[in-house]
Amino acid sequence: MTTVFDPEGDVLSGDTADVYFARTQLIMRNEDLNPVVTMEVFATGSGVLCGMTEVLALLARVLAEEGEVWALDEGGEMSAKEVVLRITAPYRSFVIYETAILGILAQQSGWATAAWACVEAAQGIPIISFGARHVHPRVAGRLEYAAMVGGFVGCATPAGARMGGVTPSGTIPHALILIMGDTVEAIKAFDRHVSGEVNRIALVDTFKDEAEESLRVAETLGEKLWGVRLDTPAERGRVTPDLVKEVRARLDQAGHERVRIVVSGGIDAERIGLFVERGAPVDAFGVGSAVSSAPPIDFTADIKAIEGKPVAKRGRIPGITSNPRLRKVDLSEARS
Amino acid sequence: MTTVFDPEGDVLSGDTADVYFARTQLIMRNEDLNPVVTMEVFATGSGVLCGMTEVLALLARVLAEEGEVWALDEGGEMSAKEVVLRITAPYRSFVIYETAILGILAQQSGWATAAWACVEAAQGIPIISFGARHVHPRVAGRLEYAAMVGGFVGCATPAGARMGGVTPSGTIPHALILIMGDTVEAIKAFDRHVSGEVNRIALVDTFKDEAEESLRVAETLGEKLWGVRLDTPAERGRVTPDLVKEVRARLDQAGHERVRIVVSGGIDAERIGLFVERGAPVDAFGVGSAVSSAPPIDFTADIKAIEGKPVAKRGRIPGITSNPRLRKVDLSEARS
Amino acid sequence: MTTVFDPEGDVLSGDTADVYFARTQLIMRNEDLNPVVTMEVFATGSGVLCGMTEVLALLARVLAEEGEVWALDEGGEMSAKEVVLRITAPYRSFVIYETAILGILAQQSGWATAAWACVEAAQGIPIISFGARHVHPRVAGRLEYAAMVGGFVGCATPAGARMGGVTPSGTIPHALILIMGDTVEAIKAFDRHVSGEVNRIALVDTFKDEAEESLRVAETLGEKLWGVRLDTPAERGRVTPDLVKEVRARLDQAGHERVRIVVSGGIDAERIGLFVERGAPVDAFGVGSAVSSAPPIDFTADIKAIEGKPVAKRGRIPGITSNPRLRKVDLSEARS
Amino acid sequence: MTTVFDPEGDVLSGDTADVYFARTQLIMRNEDLNPVVTMEVFATGSGVLCGMTEVLALLARVLAEEGEVWALDEGGEMSAKEVVLRITAPYRSFVIYETAILGILAQQSGWATAAWACVEAAQGIPIISFGARHVHPRVAGRLEYAAMVGGFVGCATPAGARMGGVTPSGTIPHALILIMGDTVEAIKAFDRHVSGEVNRIALVDTFKDEAEESLRVAETLGEKLWGVRLDTPAERGRVTPDLVKEVRARLDQAGHERVRIVVSGGIDAERIGLFVERGAPVDAFGVGSAVSSAPPIDFTADIKAIEGKPVAKRGRIPGITSNPRLRKVDLSEARS
Amino acid sequence: MTTVFDPEGDVLSGDTADVYFARTQLIMRNEDLNPVVTMEVFATGSGVLCGMTEVLALLARVLAEEGEVWALDEGGEMSAKEVVLRITAPYRSFVIYETAILGILAQQSGWATAAWACVEAAQGIPIISFGARHVHPRVAGRLEYAAMVGGFVGCATPAGARMGGVTPSGTIPHALILIMGDTVEAIKAFDRHVSGEVNRIALVDTFKDEAEESLRVAETLGEKLWGVRLDTPAERGRVTPDLVKEVRARLDQAGHERVRIVVSGGIDAERIGLFVERGAPVDAFGVGSAVSSAPPIDFTADIKAIEGKPVAKRGRIPGITSNPRLRKVDLSEARS
Amino acid sequence: MTTVFDPEGDVLSGDTADVYFARTQLIMRNEDLNPVVTMEVFATGSGVLCGMTEVLALLARVLAEEGEVWALDEGGEMSAKEVVLRITAPYRSFVIYETAILGILAQQSGWATAAWACVEAAQGIPIISFGARHVHPRVAGRLEYAAMVGGFVGCATPAGARMGGVTPSGTIPHALILIMGDTVEAIKAFDRHVSGEVNRIALVDTFKDEAEESLRVAETLGEKLWGVRLDTPAERGRVTPDLVKEVRARLDQAGHERVRIVVSGGIDAERIGLFVERGAPVDAFGVGSAVSSAPPIDFTADIKAIEGKPVAKRGRIPGITSNPRLRKVDLSEARS
């Protein structure tokens, strides 16, 4: 994954960093100061750690040979206040990257943790990330990557799919159906022109009743139909567990037991729990804003030692914090 | 601002878009369909619109000449369900940009709206964005830009400052003080090496009591000290209104009435309201996670007409939605 | 209305009364006691008084000539603890009717008061009673009568309609549509066979999407269609304000502005308020369980004077309670 | 019980039914339609089923020979959404009875379920129904019958007692005591004139302190006194557990250990639980509004098959619902 | 009031003071330190100030001539954080009295403030303090004094009455009635032996129903009866507004309009509000635990200047706090 | 402890008693009544019994020889409504002491019970009473005594210490430090002049940061320093668990492992629980208002027998209440 997470120019230049770090670097240079410091990074809340791979790629690029780094693994669970990263190196070599390191971890761990809550609730039903439309395209891929670090099995954008090592998932947008004028025509066109490797999944709430439309596409596409997607809008009461049960029953009664049901539209961990509790036969969920609206998990970086001597600002305990879960990182690997 | 928000390659290629839009584009091409459609975009919640400048820069790049665009202004207030953007153009020319358009607006409007809530609470006390450390560096600048669209007067990163047309703000990090070993030595070094155009603001909670340290730096720097920043950590009970009052009183009693007090550390609209209500003499706030943790505001794009004929999916009302606040956009301007 | 509320045999015989009243009557006869007593009846809660017409019909039948009765009017508002009825007569003549008098008032005033809360919420939109299916058929008519005393404009059963002096309202049950196999066929059959004086109202949620079906019946029946009824079940998210707006818009766009929209299914005062607040263009509501599930309003009868001398049990104040709103009743009128 | 629950004329005529069923019957006749349909009835909530005996008596009267009926037993527990009744018969023969069937079950199951909650709370202490005064006399007997189906051991009206197969219970009303002028005189008169088979129970809160009065009647009636009833009104703080304990202690100290204590007045499951938890020595409760104010349990009837073919309206699953607890009913028995 | 609040030996000796003040006095003496300090006292909460008279009596006794004292008035309202007392004097002369000064104000202001809340609720109905039984006899008088500072018109103990300048109030305890064996006998004995200046108030809930007993004592004592006291215990549902209304009505109907009704037993501001709101004709309340259970209002003493130079500990603002409501105290008056 | 709790003149004279007891005594004398009565005392709530020693000292002084007393032990747990004291004696000998007996038990049991809740929360960490400043000096000693009965290990006033049989505890007040101008100078002066038997505990939040000051005093006093006290005011966010951890760590890193940490300032059972739960290394707590603000526990005295015959007022059960936990008291011991 080295290439995927290669640091970009504006990160390396400090353009996206809080400016006081650049000023600190300047002052230290002018004062001829460059002590070896130990900096520790911890999260204020617990969750799933995400972004460490990218952080290590950055450190591999900027840290001098003698720098030493200890870290938790990408995708691992972390406790509140647990140290997840410890850097010991001449401070001028990494002072301007604190903002980036914290930001990479904060936002993606927030997303991964929210995704993991959905995965827990789904009790084995697979979930696909549909959240790109809620975040800036510059981080749409990272959002979907984080969702997969948190346990989702797929995502909708090529950018995210590449980072997660999967193929992007997609059904048919309402737009195509509106343009074709009929759901059955749209799925037939899809079937004509899209590679056979892509699953045929019909969106069935555009024009007609979902159950009626499900039967129509199942009759038309026969064996080739992989599944239907229910995405009833809030204005129509959203997808309910009973709707899934009814569509399942009507499909089964017509002999379409093999057609799967995908559910989307305002799905979060709580609503997933409701579908599971009521025994709604969902084959996959599509989840967007439950992940994209997760707040970042605040990470903090503290200098805990200077030239081996314990220090700390008021409110923190001087010296290295013991954490046997930390693993020493071979940066040369990351560099290669 | 054209250059600042110029669309990037992976947006233009659809790499960050939901893949079903690329498939729709493929199917339409193969079916030789390319109707002129009218698509409307609205937010599900009210707030401050942010990202429209960037969206229009994208549309200027991709829409054919005949495309027509109506939009609300960047930074304007928007109501829930109000149409903020209406595009009428051959659908194949913009089908793959729906994800990007929604994402640009959603995340940045979320941030701008949260910033605006802080600005409202502050009743005229200026606020500076300190939130870059909670988001991925790829959007750190956008976050700070959005905070300024929402009413903040400054920010900490060069990237954000450039988009907002301001100079980045920065005091001194705890790290420099730890390395210099004393707050007074750190502010003196800052004063020696940093351009005189930058305000001297001392961070005063690193080693000693905030009031004591404020008096020490005020005595040392004299007229050159612009202000002090209180950033007491949660472990020490955070900055309280009473602390601000006390530092103010002690500075005044020592003749340092001109030294300003900047407050940061876990500040949000509610806590700003508390400082204001209790009459704490704060000169500026630094706000981070209150903005960066704001959830995106969900935007939806609906096709409402095809070749002039009203259509809509179930749950929506066919046809153009009247909104006299929309202003017709001259894309050629945006293009130049 | 005399015939409608004529007392029945089991009431007159005391069969439905608490048995201790019959025993009291026996003891008084054996002890040769029959003082003139004044009994007052009051409700423990406020609301709309309903059942008084029936109570007076009973008293007209059983009270001797010298009996004197004061009462509030049927359908009037009553306050908590306000005396609504005062009877002065030889006690043996009415001792066994206390249970019936209280029960007639309690249950029907409970229903009327609940109906009135819906009427208040509806701000002028008419409401029809659909609640017969929640109560025993022996009181189904009384339920609907009480709902109309509370302000409903119509009801579904002939029994209730007769007491309320209206014509019963009815659309088409789901059953007929299921049997005919299609909503359009059902409304056409209805139109063929049912008297032209009955409004044609199509139930439009049986097989297909409500909006689609509304358009189909409007196209078919043309000017003859009075309205459509939306009754989406809980399993499908119930009728929402947005559904009403959408159906209205789609009907209007197709030129069916004159087709009315009736909304039913789990409607109560709170949900009526939601429809009104959101501006949903509802032409009439059908309300059932919001009325039928109203608890009775507890009424109490107290002897307050015996042979003109004030008395009362512990907890009550002896003597007649002043209430200038009471009106003296001419029982001979009721008798005729 | 056949005679007790024999259907009445206005039910048989459809006078108390929603009018659209009569219209459906008319349309079907005119269209010459009379398919064999299967209708299922289920409750939306769980509870104690009551009214089935009456429903079956109605079906026995109206269904043709070939009709087939499956049902749960009167008084059994039912789960939410469980099918409690399944009818398969030519639809015209029972279409107009849906309203009555649902209403009979809804109101009485609501009452029986509320009664059962009191019985559960009472942990073996017997309860008698005192609720006739809160409902219309036309259903007073049904209310008391339902309370006994829910576990009460007795009731106050002859009508209810007949349906429940018991003797009606009654003490002395406050009215008799007020007329006799003294509690002791009243109980003596009761003892003189009322059949020896009826228990002597003195109401002891009319004129004097309950404890004082209890001792007076115990001294007077001696062995003949079965018990006392405490009915302290709300104005005097209602009966409390401590009052029961005190009356018990004072009776015992005077040698009247055999005199029982009956408690009434605003008693519901919660207050029963309080008496039990505090160890108050209550021998029987009288309960009224806790049962009579119970809302009906909503029942729904769905056509699930027509001529053996599964059907259903939107929101329901076509075809017969499996329920092994249903028992096939021999209508000829009910008919005899 | 000088004698009443004369300081006692163990206060003057410091025996009841926190020992570190005595040690401070010792250290100052040994170090030959005795600066003139200004100490300010403020309450952390708002309320009615009580105890200042006693504090000033203490200061008059211990402060040297040159001491200067500013104070708010006894019984005045005070705001949270408002300075209520400012002492400027050589510190050794009053260092050991800080505990006593704070304690005197804290506990009594707490009581007075709670009393005032009851007075506010009573809207002019007089209240008498009955709380001595909840506090140690050493402060029983102070409790009743504080209640009167808070607005009560009388109290039950001679000690409290002396401080408040009133005559102690008292009816008859249940004990006397139990010993006499009858309420009427007890009030007659009271009338025989107690000075005619003391109001005859009969306690009427000991043996019989309150209304019955009220009539008995009114008949017996005639014009000499000042009033009755209702004190129904919690076991019997406490005194209710309806009981007061009923007793009033029954007394009036028997011609005893002049007999007053006093209500006691678990009365607090909330229940007083209920009696007032319901229009219960109460002539006086007896209140105990609502005052005695009030928590002390925490007072703090801060040294704000030493030899005229502003000082303060961390968290407080150095120097004198402006409060124009403070009045300079002439200690020589207090001394005389 | 006899001398400590010797009854005072105003208690013996009845000056602090409700005046109706003195009047009862007068009436009984004039009527020549003096029956032997049995009076029982119980608390309305559960808790730790405190004050019984003082009550028994009072009874030993006033009861005639033939009086018999049964009681629970000082400091024992008591249940709600459990009889804690039973007196059998001629009533005139103790009638005027009921107010004092109840008050002594009520207020002190309230305090002891609140103290015990803190002790439970502290799980073995010792607690010292600091509450004298919230109560009147006349009961300051009793407050501290009660806190120790509830489990505290020490207190701050000589008066309380004497009753509890301990030495008073005290550190240094902020006042001394303000006057000496420096925390280190103050602790040095303390060390020079205060007996070596008194622990040296430095208060470390007056002028500088608590951690910094802790290190300064530890360096200065060396082995002689027993501990430091953290008392950060509310204006500065109070003492937090993290502050304790940090001070502990900084002291340990500097080799001062033996210096203890005492925590005070707004400490109650809930906050103690927080310190314990977070593992803050607190060596002792100082607790004030959590005890002093505890409401009295209401005690009631009932006459239950007269000359051996069971009696009781309405609401209570006549006769002696069995309680095997009561122990017969040898008053002659208490007298000696």
Coordinates of C-alpha atoms in Angstrom, one line a residue, chain D residues 207-212 234-238 240 242-243 246, chain E residues 207-212 234-238 240 242-243 246:
Chain D
F207 CA -69.1 9.0 59.2
K208 CA -66.2 8.2 61.5
D209 CA -62.7 7.1 61.6
E210 CA -62.3 3.7 59.9
A211 CA -60.6 2.0 62.8
E212 CA -63.2 3.3 65.3
A234 CA -59.1 10.7 47.6
E235 CA -60.0 13.8 49.6
R236 CA -59.0 11.9 52.7
G237 CA -55.8 10.4 51.3
R238 CA -57.3 7.1 50.1
T240 CA -53.0 3.3 52.7
D242 CA -50.6 1.6 57.1
L243 CA -54.4 2.1 57.6
E246 CA -53.7 -0.4 61.9
Chain E
F207 CA -58.7 9.3 68.3
K208 CA -61.5 10.2 65.9
D209 CA -62.2 11.6 62.5
E210 CA -60.9 15.1 62.3
A211 CA -64.2 16.7 61.2
E212 CA -66.1 14.9 63.9
A234 CA -48.5 10.1 56.8
E235 CA -50.0 6.7 57.6
R236 CA -53.4 8.2 57.1
G237 CA -52.6 10.2 54.0
R238 CA -51.5 13.5 55.7
T240 CA -55.1 17.3 52.3
D242 CA -59.9 18.8 50.7
L243 CA -59.8 17.9 54.4
E246 CA -64.5 19.9 54.5

